[in-house]
mmCIF file of C-alpha atoms and ligand atoms in Angstrom:
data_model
loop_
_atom_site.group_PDB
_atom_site.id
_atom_site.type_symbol
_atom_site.label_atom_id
_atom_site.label_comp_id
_atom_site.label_asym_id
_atom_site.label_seq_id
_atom_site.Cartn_x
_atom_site.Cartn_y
_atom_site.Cartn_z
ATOM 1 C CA UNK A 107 0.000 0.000 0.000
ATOM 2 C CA UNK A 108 1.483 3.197 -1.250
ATOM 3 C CA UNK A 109 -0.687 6.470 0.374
ATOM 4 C CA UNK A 110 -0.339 9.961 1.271
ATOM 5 C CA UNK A 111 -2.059 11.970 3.325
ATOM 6 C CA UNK A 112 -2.448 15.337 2.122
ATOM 7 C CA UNK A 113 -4.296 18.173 3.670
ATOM 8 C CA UNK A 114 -3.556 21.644 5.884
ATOM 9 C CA UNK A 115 -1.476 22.117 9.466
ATOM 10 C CA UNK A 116 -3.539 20.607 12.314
ATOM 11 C CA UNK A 117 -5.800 18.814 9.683
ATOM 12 C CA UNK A 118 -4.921 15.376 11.629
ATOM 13 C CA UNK A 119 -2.728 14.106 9.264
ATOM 14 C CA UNK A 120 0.010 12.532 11.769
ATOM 15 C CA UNK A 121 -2.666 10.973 14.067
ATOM 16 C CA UNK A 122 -4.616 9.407 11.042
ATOM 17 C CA UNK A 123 -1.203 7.856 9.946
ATOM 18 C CA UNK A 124 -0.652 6.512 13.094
ATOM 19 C CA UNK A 125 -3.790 4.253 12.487
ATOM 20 C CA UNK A 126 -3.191 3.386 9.431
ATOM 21 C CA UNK A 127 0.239 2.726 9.786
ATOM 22 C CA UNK A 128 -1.263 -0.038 12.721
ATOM 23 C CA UNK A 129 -3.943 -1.641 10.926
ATOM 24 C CA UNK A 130 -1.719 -2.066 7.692
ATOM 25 C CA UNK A 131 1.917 -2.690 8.848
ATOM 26 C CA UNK A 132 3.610 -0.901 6.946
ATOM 27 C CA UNK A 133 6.018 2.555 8.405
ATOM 28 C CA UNK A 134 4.419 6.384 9.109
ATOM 29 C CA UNK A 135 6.570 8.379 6.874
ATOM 30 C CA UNK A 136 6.472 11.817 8.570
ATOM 31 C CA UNK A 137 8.895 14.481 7.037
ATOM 32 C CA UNK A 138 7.848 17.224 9.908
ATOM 33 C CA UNK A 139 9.442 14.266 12.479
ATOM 34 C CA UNK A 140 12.455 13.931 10.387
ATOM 35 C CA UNK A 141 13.285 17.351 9.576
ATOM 36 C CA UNK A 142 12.377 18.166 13.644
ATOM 37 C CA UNK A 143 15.129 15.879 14.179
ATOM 38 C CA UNK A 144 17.568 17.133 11.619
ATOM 39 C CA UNK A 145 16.971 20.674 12.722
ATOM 40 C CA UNK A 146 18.336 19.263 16.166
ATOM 41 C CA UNK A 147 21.413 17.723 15.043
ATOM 42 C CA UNK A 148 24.577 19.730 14.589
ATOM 43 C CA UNK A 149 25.455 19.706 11.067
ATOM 44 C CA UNK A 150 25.179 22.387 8.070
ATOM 45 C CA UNK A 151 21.606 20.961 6.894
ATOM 46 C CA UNK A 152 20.263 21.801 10.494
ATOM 47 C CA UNK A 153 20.711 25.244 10.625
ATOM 48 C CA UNK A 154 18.447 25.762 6.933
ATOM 49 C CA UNK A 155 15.636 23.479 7.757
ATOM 50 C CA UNK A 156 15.343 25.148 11.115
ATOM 51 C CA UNK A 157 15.136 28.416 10.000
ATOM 52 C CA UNK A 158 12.187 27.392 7.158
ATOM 53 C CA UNK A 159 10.434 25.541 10.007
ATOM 54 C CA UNK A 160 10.549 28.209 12.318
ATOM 55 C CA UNK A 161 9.453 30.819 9.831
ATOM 56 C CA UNK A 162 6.216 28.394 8.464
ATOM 57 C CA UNK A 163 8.493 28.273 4.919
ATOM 58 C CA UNK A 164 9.031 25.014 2.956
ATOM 59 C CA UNK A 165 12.423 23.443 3.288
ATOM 60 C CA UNK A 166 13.651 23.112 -0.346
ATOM 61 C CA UNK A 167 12.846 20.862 -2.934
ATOM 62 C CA UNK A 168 15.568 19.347 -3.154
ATOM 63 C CA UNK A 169 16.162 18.835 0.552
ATOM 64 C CA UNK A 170 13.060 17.073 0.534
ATOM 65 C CA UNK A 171 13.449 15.035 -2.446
ATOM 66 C CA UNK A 172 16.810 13.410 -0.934
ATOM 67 C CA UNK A 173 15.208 13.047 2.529
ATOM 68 C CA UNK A 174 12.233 11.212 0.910
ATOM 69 C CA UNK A 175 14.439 9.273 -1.547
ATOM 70 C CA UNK A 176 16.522 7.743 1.210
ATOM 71 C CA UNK A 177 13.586 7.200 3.913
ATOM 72 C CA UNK A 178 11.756 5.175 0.974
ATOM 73 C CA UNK A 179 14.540 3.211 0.033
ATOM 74 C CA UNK A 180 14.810 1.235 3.407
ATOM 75 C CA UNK A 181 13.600 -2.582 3.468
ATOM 76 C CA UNK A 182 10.579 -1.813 5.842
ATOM 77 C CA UNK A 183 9.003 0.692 2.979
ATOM 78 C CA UNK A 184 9.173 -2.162 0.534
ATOM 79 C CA UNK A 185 5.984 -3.288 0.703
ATOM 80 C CA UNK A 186 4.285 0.098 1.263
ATOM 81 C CA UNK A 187 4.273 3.044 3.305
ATOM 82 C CA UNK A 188 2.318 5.950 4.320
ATOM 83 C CA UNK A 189 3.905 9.421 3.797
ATOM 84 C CA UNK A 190 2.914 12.687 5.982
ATOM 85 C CA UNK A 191 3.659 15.642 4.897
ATOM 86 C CA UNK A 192 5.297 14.917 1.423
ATOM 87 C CA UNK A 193 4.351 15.978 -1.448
ATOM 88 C CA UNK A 194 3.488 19.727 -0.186
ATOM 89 C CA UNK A 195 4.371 21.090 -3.971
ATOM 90 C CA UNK A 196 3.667 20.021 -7.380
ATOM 91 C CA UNK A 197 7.492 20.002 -7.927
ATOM 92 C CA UNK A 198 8.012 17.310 -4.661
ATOM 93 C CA UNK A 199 5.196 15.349 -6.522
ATOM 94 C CA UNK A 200 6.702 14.667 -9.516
ATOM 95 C CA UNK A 201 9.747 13.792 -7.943
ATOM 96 C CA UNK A 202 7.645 11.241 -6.098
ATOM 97 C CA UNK A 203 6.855 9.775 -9.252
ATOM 98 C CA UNK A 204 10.263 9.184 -10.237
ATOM 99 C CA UNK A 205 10.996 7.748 -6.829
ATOM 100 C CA UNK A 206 7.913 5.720 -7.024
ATOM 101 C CA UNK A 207 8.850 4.186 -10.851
ATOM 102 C CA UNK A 208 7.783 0.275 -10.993
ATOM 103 C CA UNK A 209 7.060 0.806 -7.084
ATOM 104 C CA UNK A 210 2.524 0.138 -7.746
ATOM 105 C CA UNK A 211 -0.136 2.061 -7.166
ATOM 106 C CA UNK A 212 -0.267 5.390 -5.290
ATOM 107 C CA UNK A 213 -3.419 6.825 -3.583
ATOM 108 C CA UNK A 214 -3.526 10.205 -2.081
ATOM 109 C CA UNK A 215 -6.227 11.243 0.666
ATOM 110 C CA UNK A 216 -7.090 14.794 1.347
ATOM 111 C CA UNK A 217 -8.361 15.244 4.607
ATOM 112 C CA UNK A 218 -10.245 18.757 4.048
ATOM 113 C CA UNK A 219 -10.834 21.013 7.039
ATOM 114 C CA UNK A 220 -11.932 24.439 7.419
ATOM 115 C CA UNK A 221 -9.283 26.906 7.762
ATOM 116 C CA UNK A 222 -10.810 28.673 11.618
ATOM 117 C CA UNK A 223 -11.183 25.306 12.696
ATOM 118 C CA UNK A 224 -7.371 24.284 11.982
ATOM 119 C CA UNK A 225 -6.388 27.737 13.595
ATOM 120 C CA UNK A 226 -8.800 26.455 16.466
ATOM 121 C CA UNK A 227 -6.525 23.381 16.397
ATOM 122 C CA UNK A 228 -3.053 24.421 16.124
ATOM 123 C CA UNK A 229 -3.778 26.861 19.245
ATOM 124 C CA UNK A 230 -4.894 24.108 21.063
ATOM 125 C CA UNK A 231 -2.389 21.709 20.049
ATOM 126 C CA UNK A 232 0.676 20.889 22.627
ATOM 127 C CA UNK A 233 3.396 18.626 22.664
ATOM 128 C CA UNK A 234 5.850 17.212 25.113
ATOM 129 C CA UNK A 235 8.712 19.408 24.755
ATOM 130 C CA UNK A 236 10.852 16.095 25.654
ATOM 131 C CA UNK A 237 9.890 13.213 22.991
ATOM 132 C CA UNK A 238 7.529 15.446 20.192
ATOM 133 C CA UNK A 239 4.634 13.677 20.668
ATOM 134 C CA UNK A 240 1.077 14.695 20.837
ATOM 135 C CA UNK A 241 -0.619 15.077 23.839
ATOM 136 C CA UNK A 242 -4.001 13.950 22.354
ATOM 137 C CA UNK A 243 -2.487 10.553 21.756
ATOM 138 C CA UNK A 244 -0.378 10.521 24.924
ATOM 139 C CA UNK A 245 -1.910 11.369 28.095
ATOM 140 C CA UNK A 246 -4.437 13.718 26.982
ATOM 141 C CA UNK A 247 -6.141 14.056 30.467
ATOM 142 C CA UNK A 248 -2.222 14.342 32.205
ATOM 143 C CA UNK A 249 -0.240 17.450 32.932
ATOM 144 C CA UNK A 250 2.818 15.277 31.611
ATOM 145 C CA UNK A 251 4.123 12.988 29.210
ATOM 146 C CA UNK A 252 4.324 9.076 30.139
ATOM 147 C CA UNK A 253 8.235 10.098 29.222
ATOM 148 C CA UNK A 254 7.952 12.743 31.845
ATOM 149 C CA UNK A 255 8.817 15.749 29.769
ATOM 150 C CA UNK A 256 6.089 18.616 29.957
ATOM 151 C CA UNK A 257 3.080 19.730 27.113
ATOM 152 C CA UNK A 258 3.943 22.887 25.092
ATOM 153 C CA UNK A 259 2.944 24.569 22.344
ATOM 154 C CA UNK A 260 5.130 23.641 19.241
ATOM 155 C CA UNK A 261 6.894 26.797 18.451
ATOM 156 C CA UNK A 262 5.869 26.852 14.848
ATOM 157 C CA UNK A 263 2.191 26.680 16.287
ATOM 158 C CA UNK A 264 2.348 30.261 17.156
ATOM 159 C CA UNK A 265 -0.492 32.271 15.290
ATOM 160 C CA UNK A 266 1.787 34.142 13.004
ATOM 161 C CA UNK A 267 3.631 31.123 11.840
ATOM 162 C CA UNK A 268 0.329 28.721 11.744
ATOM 163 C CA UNK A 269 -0.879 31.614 9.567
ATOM 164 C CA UNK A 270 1.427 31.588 7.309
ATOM 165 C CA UNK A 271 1.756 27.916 7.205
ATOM 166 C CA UNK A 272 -1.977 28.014 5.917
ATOM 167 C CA UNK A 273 -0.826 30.623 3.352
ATOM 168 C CA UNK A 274 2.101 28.321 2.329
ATOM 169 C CA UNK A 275 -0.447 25.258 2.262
ATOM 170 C CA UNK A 276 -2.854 27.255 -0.555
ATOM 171 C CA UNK A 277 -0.449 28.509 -2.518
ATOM 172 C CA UNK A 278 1.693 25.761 -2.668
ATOM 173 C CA UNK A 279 0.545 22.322 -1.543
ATOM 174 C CA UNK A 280 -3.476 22.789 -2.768
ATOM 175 C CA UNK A 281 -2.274 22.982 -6.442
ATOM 176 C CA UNK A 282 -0.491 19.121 -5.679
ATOM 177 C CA UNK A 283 -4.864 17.932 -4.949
ATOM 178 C CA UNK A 284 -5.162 18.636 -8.788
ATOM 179 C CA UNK A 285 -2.460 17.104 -9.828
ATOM 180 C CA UNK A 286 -3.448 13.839 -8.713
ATOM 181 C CA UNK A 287 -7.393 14.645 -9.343
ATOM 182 C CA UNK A 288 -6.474 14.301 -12.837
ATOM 183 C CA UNK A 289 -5.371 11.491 -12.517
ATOM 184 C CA UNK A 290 -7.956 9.525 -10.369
ATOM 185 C CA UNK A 291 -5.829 9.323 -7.564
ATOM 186 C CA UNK A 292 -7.607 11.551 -5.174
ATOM 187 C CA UNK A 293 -9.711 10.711 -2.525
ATOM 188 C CA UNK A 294 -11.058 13.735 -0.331
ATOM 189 C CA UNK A 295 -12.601 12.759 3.637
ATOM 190 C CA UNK A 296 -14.270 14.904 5.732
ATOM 191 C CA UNK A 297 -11.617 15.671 8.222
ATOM 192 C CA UNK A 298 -13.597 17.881 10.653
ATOM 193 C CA UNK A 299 -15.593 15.161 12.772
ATOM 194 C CA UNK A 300 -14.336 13.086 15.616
ATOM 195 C CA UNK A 301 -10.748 11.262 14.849
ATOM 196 C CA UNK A 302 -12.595 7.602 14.901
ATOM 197 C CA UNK A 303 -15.354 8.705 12.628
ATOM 198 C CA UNK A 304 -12.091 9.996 10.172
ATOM 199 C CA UNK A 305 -10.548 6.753 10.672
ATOM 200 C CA UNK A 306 -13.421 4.873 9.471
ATOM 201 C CA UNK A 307 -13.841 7.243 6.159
ATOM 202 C CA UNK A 308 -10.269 7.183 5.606
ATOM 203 C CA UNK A 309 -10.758 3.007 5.564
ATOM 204 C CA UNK A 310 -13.371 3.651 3.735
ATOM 205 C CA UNK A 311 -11.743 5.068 0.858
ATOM 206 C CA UNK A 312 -8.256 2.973 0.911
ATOM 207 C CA UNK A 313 -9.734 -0.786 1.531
ATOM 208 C CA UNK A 314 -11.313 -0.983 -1.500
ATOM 209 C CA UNK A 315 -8.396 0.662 -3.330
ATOM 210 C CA UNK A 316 -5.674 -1.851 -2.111
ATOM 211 C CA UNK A 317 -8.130 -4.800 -1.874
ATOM 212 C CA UNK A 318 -8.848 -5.041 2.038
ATOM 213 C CA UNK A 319 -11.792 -5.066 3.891
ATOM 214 C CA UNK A 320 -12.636 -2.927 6.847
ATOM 215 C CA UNK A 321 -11.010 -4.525 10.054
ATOM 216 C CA UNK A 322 -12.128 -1.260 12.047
HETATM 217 P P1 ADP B 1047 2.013 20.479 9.752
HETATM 218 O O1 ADP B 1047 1.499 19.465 8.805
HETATM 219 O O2 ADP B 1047 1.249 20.492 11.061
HETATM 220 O O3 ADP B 1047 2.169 21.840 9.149
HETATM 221 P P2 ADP B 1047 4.613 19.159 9.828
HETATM 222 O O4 ADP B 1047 5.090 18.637 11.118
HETATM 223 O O5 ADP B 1047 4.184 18.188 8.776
HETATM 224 O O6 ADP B 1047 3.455 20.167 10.210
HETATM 225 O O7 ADP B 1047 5.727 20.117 9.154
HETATM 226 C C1 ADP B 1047 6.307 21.165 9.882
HETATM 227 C C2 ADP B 1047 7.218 22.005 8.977
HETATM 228 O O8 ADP B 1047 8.247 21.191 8.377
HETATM 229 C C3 ADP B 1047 6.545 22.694 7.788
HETATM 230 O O9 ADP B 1047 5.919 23.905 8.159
HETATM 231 C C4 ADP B 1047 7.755 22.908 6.862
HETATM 232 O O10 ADP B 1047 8.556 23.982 7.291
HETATM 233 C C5 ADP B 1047 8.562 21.638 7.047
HETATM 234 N N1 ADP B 1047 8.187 20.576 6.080
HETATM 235 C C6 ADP B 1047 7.563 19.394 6.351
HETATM 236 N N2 ADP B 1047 7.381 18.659 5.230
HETATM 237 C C7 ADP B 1047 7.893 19.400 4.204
HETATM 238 C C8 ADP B 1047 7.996 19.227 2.790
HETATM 239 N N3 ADP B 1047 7.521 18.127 2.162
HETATM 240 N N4 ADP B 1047 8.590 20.196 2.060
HETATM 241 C C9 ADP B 1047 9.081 21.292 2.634
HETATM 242 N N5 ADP B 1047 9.014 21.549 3.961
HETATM 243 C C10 ADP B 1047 8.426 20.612 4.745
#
């Protein structure tokens, strides 16, 4: 199974490809996780995806396109993967497709939500400030992480960088939803409902696709 998940910041994305990631074995391919982890390392690469991040800017094409290309070409994406966050530009899709050559099928689900309610969201959101992940998925009723490391907002949450990450998404990434319209690859869910009644529309429109019945 080949999928991405395409849609705005806070739309849900990383906590839809955690489920799907489960219920299919095959690896979450998040490129905000990876480049938050090269932006903490010490080498040149760090310092120029940490500025982009910071400012709600794409990290370059190209960046991206070797990122992906390795990630990809480890044995546990052989069989299928699910990427997050990649492509977010018509020129990172068609690299995809050169990446992808004799690799099957690729679907792509949008998962559409209103732009105030992702604002709402990314407000809301925090993180532990120790291991990145979400406190929804977590300990959502807990002060702390089961890691022990506290909840914060992620510093490119901030409303003038979640703004402009929205601006950045419509310019940008929408433009990569027609690309694969046109080609019958798109499926669109309704991403503004509970995350188990998106779960079950997202299986909706991938089981049939890669030939698997709902198990949810
Ligand atoms: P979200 O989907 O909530 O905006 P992510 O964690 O996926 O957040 O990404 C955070 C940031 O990482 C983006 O705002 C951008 O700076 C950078 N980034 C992630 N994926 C890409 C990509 N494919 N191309 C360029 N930059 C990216």
């Amino acid at each position: 199974m080949n999928l991405v998940l395409i849609g705005p910041p806070g739309a849900g994305k990383g906590t839809q490809a955690d489920r799907v990631a489960l219920a299919w074995g095959v690896p979450k391919i998040s490129t905000g996780d990876i480049l938050r982890r090269a932006a903490a390392s010490t080498d040149l690469l760090a310092i120029a995806v940490a500025g982009a991040m910071a400012a709600g800017e794409l990290v370059s094409d190209d960046v991206m396109t070797t990122l992906v290309d390795e990630r990809l070409s480890q044995p546990d994406a052989s069989s299928g993967f699910i990427l997050d966050g990649f492509p977010r530009s018509v020129e990172q899709a068609q690299m995809l497709d050169m990446i992808l050559e004799g690799r099957g099928q690729l679907l792509v689900v949008e998962i559409a939500v209103p732009e105030v309610e992702v604002l709402r969201r990314l407000g809301q959101r925090r993180i532990c400030e120790r291991c990145g992940v979400n406190q929804d998925a977590a300990a959502p009723d807990a002060s702390a992480c089961t890691c022990g490391g506290s909840f914060v907002l992620r510093s490119d949450d901030n409303e003038a960088t979640a703004r402009r990450r929205l601006e950045v998404y419509t310019r940008t990434t929408a433009p990569v939803l027609d690309f694969y319209r046109q080609r019958g690859s798109l499926r669109t869910v309704d991403g503004n409902l509970r995350p188990d009644e998106v779960a079950v529309r997202i299986g909706h429109a991938i089981d049939p696709v890669f030939d698997r019945h709902l198990t949810t």
